[in-house]
PDB file of C-alpha atoms in Angstrom:
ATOM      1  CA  UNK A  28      11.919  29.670 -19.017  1.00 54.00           C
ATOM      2  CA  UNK A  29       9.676  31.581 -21.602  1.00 61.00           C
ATOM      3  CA  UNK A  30       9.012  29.851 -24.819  1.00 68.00           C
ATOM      4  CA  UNK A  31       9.529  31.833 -28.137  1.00 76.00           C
ATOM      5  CA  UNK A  32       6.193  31.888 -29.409  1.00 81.00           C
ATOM      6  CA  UNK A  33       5.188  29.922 -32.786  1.00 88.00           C
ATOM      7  CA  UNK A  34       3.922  31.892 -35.599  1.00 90.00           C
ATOM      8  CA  UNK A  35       0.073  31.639 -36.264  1.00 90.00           C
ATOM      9  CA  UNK A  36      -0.844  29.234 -38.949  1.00 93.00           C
ATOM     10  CA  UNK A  37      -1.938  30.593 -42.053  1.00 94.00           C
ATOM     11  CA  UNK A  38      -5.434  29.447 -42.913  1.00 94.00           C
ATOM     12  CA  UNK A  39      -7.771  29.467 -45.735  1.00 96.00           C
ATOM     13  CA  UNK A  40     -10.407  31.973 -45.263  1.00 97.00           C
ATOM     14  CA  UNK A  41     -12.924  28.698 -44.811  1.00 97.00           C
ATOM     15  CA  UNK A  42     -11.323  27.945 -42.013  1.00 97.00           C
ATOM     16  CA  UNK A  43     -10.866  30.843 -40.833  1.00 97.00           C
ATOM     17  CA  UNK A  44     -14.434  32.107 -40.499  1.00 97.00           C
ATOM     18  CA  UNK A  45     -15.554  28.583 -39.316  1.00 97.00           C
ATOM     19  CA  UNK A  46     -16.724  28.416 -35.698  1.00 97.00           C
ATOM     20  CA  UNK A  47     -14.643  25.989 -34.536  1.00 97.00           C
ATOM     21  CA  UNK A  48     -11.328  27.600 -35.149  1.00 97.00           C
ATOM     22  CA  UNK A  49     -12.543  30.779 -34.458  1.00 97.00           C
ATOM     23  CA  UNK A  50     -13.794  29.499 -30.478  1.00 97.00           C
ATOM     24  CA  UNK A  51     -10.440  27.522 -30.822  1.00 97.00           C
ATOM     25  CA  UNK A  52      -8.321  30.873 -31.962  1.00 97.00           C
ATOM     26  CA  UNK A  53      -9.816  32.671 -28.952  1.00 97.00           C
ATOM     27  CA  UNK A  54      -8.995  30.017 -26.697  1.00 96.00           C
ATOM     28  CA  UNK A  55      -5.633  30.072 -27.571  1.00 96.00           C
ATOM     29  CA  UNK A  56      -5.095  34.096 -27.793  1.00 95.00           C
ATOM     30  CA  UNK A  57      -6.726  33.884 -24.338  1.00 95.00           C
ATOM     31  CA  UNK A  58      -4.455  31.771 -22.651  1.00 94.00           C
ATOM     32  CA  UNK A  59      -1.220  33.846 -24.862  1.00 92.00           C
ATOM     33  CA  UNK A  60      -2.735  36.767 -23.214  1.00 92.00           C
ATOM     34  CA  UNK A  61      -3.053  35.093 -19.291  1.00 92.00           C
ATOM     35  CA  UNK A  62       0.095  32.680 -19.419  1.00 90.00           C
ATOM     36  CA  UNK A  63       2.863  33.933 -22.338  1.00 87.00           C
ATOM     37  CA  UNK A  64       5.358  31.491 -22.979  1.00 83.00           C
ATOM     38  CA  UNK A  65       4.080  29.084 -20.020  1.00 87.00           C
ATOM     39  CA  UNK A  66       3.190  26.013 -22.956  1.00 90.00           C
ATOM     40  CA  UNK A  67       3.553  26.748 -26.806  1.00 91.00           C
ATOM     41  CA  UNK A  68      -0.382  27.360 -27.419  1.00 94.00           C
ATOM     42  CA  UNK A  69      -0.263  27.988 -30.873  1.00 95.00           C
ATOM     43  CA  UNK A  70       1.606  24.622 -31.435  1.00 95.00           C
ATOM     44  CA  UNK A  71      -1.470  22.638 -30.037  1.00 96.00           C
ATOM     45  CA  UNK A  72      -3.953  24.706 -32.407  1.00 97.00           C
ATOM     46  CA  UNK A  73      -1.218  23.860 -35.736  1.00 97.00           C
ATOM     47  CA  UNK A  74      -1.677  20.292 -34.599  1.00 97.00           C
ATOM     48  CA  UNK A  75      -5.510  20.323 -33.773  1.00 98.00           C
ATOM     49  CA  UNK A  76      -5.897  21.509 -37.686  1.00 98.00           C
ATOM     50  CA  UNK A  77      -3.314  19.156 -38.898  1.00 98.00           C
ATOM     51  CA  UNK A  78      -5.121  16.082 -37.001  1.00 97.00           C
ATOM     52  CA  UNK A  79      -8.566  17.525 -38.369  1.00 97.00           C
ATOM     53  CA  UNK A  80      -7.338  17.144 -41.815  1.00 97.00           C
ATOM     54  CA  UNK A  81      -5.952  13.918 -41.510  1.00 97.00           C
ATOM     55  CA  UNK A  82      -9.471  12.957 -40.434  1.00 97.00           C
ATOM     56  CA  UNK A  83     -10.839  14.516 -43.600  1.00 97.00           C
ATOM     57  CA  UNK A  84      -8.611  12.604 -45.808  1.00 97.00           C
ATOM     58  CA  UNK A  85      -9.245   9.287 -44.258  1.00 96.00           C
ATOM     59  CA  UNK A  86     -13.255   9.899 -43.964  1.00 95.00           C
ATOM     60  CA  UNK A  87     -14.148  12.116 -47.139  1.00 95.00           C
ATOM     61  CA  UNK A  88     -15.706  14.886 -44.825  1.00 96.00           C
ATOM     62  CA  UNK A  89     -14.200  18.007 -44.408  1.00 96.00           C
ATOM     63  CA  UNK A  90     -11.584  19.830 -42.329  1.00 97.00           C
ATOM     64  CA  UNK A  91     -14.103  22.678 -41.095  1.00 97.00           C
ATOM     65  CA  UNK A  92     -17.082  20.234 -40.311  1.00 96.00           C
ATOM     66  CA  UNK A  93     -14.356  17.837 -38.033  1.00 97.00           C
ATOM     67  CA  UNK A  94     -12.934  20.813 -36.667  1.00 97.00           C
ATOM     68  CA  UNK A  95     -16.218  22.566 -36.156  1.00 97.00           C
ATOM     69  CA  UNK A  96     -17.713  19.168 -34.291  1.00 95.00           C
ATOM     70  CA  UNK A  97     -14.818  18.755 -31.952  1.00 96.00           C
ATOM     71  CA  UNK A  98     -15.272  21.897 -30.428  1.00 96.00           C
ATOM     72  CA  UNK A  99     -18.854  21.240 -30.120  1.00 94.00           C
ATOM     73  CA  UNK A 100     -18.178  18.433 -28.168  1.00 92.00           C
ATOM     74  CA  UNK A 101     -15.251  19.622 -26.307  1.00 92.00           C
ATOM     75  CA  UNK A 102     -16.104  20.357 -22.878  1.00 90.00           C
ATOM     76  CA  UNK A 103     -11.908  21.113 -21.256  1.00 93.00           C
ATOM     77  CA  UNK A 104      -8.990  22.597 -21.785  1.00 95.00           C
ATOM     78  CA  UNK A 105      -7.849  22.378 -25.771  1.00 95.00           C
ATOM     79  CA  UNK A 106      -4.262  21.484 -24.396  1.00 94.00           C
ATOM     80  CA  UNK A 107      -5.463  18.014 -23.214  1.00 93.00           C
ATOM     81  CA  UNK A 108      -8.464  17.492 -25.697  1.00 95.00           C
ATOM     82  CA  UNK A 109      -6.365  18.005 -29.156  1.00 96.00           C
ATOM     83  CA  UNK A 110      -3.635  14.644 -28.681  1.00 95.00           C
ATOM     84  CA  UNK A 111      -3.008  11.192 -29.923  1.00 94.00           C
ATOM     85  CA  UNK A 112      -4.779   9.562 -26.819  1.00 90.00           C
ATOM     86  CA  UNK A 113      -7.871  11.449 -27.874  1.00 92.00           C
ATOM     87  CA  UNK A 114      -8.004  11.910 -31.170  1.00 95.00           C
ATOM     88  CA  UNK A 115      -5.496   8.877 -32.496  1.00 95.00           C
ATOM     89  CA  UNK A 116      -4.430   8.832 -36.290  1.00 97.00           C
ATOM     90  CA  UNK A 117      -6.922   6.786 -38.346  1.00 96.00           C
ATOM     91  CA  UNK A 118      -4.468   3.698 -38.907  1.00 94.00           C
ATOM     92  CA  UNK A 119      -3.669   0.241 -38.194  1.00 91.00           C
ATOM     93  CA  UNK A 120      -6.302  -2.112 -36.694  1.00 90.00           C
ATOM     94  CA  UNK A 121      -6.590  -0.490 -33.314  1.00 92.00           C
ATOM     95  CA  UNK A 122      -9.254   2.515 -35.462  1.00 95.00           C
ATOM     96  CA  UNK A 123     -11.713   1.609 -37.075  1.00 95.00           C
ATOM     97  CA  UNK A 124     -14.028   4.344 -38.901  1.00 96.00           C
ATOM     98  CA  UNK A 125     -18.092   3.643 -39.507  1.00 96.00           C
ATOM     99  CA  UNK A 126     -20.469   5.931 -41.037  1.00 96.00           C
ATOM    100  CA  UNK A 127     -23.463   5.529 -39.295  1.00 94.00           C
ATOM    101  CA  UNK A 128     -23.865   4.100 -35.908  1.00 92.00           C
ATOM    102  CA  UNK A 129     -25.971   0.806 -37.059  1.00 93.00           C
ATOM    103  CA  UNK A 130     -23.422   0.338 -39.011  1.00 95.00           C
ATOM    104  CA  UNK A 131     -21.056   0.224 -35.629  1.00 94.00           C
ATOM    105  CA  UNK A 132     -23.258  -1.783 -33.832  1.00 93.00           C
ATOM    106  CA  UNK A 133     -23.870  -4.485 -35.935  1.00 93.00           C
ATOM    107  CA  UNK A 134     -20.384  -4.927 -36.268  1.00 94.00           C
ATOM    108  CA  UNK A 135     -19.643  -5.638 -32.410  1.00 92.00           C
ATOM    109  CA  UNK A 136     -23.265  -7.480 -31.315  1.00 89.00           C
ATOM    110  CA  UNK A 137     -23.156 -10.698 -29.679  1.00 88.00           C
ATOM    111  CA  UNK A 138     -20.186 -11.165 -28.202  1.00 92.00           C
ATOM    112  CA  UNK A 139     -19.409  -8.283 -25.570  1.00 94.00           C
ATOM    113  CA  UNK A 140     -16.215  -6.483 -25.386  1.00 96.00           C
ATOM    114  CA  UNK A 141     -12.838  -7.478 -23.640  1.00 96.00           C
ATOM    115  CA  UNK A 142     -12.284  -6.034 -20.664  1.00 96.00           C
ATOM    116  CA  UNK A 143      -7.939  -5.095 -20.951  1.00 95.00           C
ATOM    117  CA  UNK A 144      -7.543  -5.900 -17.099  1.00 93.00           C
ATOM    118  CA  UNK A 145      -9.446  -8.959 -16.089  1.00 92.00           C
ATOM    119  CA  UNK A 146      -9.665 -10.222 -20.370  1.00 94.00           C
ATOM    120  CA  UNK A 147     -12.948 -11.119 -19.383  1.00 94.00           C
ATOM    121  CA  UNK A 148     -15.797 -10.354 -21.500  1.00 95.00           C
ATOM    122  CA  UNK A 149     -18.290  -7.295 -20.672  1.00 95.00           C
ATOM    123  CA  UNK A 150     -21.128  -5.774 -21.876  1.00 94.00           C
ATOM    124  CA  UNK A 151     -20.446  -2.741 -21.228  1.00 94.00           C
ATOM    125  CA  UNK A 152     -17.344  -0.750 -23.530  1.00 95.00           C
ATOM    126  CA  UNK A 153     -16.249   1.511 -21.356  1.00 94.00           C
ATOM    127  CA  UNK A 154     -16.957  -0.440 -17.469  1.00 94.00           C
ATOM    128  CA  UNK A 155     -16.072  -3.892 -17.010  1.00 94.00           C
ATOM    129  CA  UNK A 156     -18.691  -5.828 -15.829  1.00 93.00           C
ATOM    130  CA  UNK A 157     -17.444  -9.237 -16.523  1.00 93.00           C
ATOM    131  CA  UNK A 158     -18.188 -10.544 -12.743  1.00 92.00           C
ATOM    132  CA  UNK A 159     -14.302 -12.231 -13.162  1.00 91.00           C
ATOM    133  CA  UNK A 160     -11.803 -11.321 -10.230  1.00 87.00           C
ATOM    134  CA  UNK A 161      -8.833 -10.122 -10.914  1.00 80.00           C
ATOM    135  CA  UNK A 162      -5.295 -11.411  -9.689  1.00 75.00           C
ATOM    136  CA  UNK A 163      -3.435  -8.866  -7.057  1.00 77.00           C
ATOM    137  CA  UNK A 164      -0.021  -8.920  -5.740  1.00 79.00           C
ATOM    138  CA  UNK A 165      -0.542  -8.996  -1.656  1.00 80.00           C
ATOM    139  CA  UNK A 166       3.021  -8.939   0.106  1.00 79.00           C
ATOM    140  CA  UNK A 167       6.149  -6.950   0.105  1.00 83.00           C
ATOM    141  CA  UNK A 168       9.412  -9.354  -0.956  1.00 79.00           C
ATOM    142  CA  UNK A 169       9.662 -12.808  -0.625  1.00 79.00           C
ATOM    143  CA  UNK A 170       6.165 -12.759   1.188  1.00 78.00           C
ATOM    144  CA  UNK A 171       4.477 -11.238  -1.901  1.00 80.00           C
ATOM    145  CA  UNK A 172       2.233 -13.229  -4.047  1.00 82.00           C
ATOM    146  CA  UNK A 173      -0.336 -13.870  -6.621  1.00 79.00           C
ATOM    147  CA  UNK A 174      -3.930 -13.847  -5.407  1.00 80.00           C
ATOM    148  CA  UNK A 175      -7.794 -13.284  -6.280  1.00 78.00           C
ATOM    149  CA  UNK A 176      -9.045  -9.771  -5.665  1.00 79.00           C
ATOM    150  CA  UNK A 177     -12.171  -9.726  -3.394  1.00 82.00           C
ATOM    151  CA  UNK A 178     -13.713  -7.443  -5.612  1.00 88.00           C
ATOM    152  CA  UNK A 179     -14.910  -8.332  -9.499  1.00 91.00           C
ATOM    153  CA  UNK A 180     -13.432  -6.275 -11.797  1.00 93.00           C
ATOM    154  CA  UNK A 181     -14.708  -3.074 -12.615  1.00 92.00           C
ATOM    155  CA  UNK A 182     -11.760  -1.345 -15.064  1.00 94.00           C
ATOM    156  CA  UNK A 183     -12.882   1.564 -16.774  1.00 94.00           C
ATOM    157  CA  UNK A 184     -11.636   2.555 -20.066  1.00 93.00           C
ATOM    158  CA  UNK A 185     -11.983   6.232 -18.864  1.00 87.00           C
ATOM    159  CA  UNK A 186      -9.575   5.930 -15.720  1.00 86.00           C
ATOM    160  CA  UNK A 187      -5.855   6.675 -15.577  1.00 84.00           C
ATOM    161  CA  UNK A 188      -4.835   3.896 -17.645  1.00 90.00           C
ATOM    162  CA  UNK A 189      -7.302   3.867 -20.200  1.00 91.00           C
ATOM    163  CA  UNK A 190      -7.393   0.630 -22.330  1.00 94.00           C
ATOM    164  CA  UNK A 191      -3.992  -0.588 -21.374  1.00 94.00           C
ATOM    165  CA  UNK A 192      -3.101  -0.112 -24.930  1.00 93.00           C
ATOM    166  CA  UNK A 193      -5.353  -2.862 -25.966  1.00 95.00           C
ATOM    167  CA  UNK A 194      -8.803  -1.006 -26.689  1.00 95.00           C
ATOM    168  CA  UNK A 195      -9.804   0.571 -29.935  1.00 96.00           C
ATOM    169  CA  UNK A 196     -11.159   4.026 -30.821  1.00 96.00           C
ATOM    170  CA  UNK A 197     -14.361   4.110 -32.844  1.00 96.00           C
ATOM    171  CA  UNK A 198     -15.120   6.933 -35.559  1.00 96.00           C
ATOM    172  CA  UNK A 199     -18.880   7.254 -36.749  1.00 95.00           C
ATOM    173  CA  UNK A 200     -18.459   9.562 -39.824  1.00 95.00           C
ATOM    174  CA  UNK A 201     -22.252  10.643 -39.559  1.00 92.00           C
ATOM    175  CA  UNK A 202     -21.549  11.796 -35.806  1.00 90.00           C
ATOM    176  CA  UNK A 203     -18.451  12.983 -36.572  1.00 91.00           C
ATOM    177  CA  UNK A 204     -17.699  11.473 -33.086  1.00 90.00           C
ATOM    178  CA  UNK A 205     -14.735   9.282 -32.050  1.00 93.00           C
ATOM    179  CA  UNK A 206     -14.385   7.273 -28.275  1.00 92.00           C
ATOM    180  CA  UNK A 207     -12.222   4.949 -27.236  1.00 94.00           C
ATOM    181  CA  UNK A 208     -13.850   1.249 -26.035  1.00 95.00           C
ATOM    182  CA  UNK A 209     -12.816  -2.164 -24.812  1.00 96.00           C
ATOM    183  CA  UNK A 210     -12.522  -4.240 -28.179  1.00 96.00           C
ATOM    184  CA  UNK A 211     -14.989  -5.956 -29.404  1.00 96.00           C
ATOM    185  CA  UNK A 212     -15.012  -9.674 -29.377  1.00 96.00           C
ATOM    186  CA  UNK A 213     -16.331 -10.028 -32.605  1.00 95.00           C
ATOM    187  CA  UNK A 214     -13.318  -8.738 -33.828  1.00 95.00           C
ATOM    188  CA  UNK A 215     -11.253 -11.251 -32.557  1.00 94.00           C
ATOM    189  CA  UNK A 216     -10.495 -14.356 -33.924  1.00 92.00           C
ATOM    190  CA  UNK A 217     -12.245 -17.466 -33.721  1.00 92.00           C
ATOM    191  CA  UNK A 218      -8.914 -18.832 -31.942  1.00 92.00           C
ATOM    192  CA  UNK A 219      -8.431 -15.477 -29.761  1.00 91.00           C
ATOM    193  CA  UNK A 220     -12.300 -15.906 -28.628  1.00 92.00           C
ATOM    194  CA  UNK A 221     -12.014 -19.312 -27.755  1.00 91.00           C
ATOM    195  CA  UNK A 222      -9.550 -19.456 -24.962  1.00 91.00           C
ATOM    196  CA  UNK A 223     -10.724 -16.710 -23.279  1.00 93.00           C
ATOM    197  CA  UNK A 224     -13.728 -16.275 -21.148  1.00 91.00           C
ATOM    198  CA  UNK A 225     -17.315 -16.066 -22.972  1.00 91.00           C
ATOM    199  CA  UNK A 226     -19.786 -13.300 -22.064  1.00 90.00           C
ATOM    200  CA  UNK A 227     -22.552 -14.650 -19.553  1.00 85.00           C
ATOM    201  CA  UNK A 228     -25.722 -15.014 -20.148  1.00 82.00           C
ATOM    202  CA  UNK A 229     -27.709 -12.708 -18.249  1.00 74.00           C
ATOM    203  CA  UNK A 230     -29.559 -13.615 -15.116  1.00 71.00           C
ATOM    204  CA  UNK A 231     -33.410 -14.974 -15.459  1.00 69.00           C
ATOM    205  CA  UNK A 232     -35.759 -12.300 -14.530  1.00 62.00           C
ATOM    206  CA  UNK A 233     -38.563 -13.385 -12.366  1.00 61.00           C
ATOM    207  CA  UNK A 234     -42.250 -13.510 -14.202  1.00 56.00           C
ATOM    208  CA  UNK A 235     -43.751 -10.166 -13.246  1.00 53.00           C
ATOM    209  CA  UNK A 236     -46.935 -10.496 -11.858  1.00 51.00           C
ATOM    210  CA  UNK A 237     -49.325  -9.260 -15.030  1.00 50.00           C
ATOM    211  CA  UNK A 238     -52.187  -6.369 -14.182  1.00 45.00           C
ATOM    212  CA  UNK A 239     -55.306  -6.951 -16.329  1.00 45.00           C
ATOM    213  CA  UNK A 240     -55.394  -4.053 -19.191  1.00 46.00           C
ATOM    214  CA  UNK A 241     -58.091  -2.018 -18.774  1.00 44.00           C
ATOM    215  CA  UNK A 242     -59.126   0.562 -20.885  1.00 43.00           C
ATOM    216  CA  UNK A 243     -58.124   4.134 -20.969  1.00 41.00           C
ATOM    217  CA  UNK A 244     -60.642   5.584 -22.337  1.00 40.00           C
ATOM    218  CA  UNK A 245     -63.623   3.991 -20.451  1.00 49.00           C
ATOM    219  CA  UNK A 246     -64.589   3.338 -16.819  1.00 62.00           C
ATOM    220  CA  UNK A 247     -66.563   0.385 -18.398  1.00 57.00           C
ATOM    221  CA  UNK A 248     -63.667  -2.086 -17.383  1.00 77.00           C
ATOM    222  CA  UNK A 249     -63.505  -1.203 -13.767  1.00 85.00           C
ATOM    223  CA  UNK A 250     -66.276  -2.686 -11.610  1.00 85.00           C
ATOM    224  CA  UNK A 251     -67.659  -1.887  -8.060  1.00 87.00           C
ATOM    225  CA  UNK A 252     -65.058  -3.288  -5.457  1.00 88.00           C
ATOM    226  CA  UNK A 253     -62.470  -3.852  -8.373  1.00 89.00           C
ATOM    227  CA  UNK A 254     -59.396  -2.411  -5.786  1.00 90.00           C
ATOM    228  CA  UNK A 255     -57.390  -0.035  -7.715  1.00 90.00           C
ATOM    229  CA  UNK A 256     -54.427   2.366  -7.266  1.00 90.00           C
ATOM    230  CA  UNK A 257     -54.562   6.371  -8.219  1.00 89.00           C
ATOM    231  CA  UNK A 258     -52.237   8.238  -9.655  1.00 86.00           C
ATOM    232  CA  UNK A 259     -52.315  12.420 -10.331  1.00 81.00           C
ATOM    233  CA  UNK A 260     -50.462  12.150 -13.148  1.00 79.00           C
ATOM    234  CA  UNK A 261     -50.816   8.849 -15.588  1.00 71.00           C
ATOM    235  CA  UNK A 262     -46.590   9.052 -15.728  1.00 72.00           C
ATOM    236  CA  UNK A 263     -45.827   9.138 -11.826  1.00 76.00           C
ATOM    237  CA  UNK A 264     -43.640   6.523 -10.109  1.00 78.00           C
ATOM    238  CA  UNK A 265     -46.176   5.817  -7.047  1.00 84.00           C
ATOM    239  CA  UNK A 266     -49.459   5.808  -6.516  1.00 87.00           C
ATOM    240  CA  UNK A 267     -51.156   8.706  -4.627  1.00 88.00           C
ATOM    241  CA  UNK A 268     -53.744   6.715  -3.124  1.00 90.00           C
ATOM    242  CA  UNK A 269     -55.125   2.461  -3.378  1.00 92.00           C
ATOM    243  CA  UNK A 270     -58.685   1.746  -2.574  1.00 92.00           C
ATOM    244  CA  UNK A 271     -62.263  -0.336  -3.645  1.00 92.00           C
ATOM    245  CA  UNK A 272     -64.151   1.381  -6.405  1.00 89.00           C
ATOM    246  CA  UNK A 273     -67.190   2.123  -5.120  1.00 90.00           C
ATOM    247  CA  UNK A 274     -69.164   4.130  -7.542  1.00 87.00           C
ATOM    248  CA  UNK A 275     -68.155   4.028 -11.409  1.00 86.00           C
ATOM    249  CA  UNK A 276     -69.462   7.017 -13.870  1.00 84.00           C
ATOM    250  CA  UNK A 277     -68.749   5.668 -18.046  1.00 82.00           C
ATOM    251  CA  UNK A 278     -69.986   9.407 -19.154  1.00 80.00           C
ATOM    252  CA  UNK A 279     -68.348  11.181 -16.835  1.00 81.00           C
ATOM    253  CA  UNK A 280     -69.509  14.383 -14.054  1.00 80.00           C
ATOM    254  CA  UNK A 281     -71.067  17.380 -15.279  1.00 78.00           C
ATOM    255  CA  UNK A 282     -67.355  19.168 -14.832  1.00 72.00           C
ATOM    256  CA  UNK A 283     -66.210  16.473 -16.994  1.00 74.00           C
ATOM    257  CA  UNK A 284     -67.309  14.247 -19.489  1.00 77.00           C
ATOM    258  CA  UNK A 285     -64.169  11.690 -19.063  1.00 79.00           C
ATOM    259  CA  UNK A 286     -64.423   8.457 -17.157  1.00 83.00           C
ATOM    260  CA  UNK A 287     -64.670   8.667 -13.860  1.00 87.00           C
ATOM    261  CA  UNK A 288     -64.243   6.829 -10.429  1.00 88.00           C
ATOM    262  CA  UNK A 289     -65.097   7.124  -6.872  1.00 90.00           C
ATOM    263  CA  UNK A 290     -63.029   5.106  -4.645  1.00 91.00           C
ATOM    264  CA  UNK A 291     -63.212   4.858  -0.988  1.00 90.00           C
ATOM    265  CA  UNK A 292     -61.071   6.926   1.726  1.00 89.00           C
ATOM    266  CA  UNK A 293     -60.297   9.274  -1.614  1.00 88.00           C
ATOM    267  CA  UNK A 294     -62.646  12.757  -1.499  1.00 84.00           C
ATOM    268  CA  UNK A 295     -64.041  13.432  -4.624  1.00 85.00           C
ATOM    269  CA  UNK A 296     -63.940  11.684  -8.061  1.00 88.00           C
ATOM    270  CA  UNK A 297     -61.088  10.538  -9.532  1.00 87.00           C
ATOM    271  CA  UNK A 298     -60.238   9.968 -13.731  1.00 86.00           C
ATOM    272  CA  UNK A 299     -60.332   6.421 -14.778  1.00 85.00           C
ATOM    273  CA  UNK A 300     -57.796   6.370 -17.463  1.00 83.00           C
ATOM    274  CA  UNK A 301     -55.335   7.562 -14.109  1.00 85.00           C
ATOM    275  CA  UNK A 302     -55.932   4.536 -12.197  1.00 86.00           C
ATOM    276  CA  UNK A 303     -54.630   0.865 -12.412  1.00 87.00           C
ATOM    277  CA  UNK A 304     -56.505  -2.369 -11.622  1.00 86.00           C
ATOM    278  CA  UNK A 305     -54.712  -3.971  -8.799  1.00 88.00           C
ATOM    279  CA  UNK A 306     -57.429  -6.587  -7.652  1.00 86.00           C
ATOM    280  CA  UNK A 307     -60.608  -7.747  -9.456  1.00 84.00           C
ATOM    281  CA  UNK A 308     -63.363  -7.349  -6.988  1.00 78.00           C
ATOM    282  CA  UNK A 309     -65.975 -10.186  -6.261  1.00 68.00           C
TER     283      UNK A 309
END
């Protein structure tokens, strides 16, 4: 069945020679052009700049800058970008608008976020990582029954089902950027909070062993048998070679007037500000 076509929407010229409903505009001729009639495309752009304007009214910024920063950050189809479980109206307790992002996160620190599946508290917004276990059915019928998952929870406020209806979506005015997030507990209430499960404290780390600073800009530090480990570059993950120092030069070669260091098995001299004291020698 072919769908009668809705009228374009009549624009200010603003808007109209904005970029984002100009790549939006194109979008939608394209896919009048490809598909005609197959979904009422010009119906999703009216509503895309009826939703951007109800943004500017609740915000104070404009219809052309929201409009202009969603399609920035749009990265698929308009058809499933511009609706209400992406771009919800700014209303009731389940939005909540900021303008700037410190602003955002001092509102939600300390307490985690609920997790919609397991109500267990995460760090994480968007991943649960609460460690709880959530309760499965197992059995069809009379056999079927209640028990712990083996796995820990791991709902994702991304996935299918989103936030189960029990999330909230986010709006930083000065990023002109919504998402939707597990709420945060500080948002609940003192009752609420305290008959549900607390966020854990994280796990001790062990005390790193400590390397004695030495200095980058001097081979003074490093001593003759001090073992030490080489790296090209200052910045690389591993170490390109590990031996004893065996000669030490604070002024430098003739080719160079840095630091330098010879260390055993290694050809050649090596900078001192690229190598790390791993033993003190005797």
């Amino acid at each position: 069945m072919t769908r009668t076509k809705t009228p374009d929407p009549i624009v200010s010229d603003e808007i109209a020679n904005s970029e984002g409903y100009k790549k939006l505009k194109a979008a939608v001729d394209e896919d009048e052009k490809k598909s005609p009639g197959f979904h009422d495309y010009t119906e999703k752009l009216i509503w895309a700049l009826a939703r951007a304007k109800h943004y500017a009214e609740k915000t104070g910024l404009s219809q052309v800058a929201i409009l202009d920063s969603w399609e920035k950050q749009r990265s698929y189809w308009y058809m499933n970008f511009y609706q209400d479980a992406e771009l919800p109206l700014i209303e009731g307790d389940s939005v909540k608008v900021f303008d700037v992002v410190e602003d955002l996160h001092k509102s939600v620190a300390g307490f985690g976020f609920r997790c919609p599946a397991c109500d267990g508290a995460s760090r994480d917004p968007y991943a649960c990582d609460s460690g709880i276990k959530r309760m499965v059915t197992k059995g069809k019928g009379k056999k079927a029954k209640l028990v712990e998952d083996d796995k820990a929870c791991d709902w994702k406020v991304y996935g299918l089902f989103r936030d189960l209806g029990k999330g909230v979506y986010v709006f930083v005015k000065a990023e002109m950027r919504g998402q939707r997030v597990f709420k945060p507990i500080a948002w609940e209430t003192e009752e609420e909070r305290a008959s549900k499960p607390k966020l854990k404290p994280l796990p001790k780390k062990e005390t790193e062993a400590t390397v004695p600073p030495i200095s980058e800009t001097s081979a003074a530090g490093f001593t003759i048998n001090d073992e030490v480990g080489y790296k090209s570059m200052k910045d690389d993950a591993d170490f390109q070679h590990k031996g004893l120092v065996i000669e030490v030069y604070p002024e430098g070669i003739p080719s160079s007037k840095e630091p330098m260091l010879k260390i055993a098995g290694k050809s050649g001299v090596v900078l001192a500000s690229h190598c790390t004291l791993l033993k003190r020698g005797s």
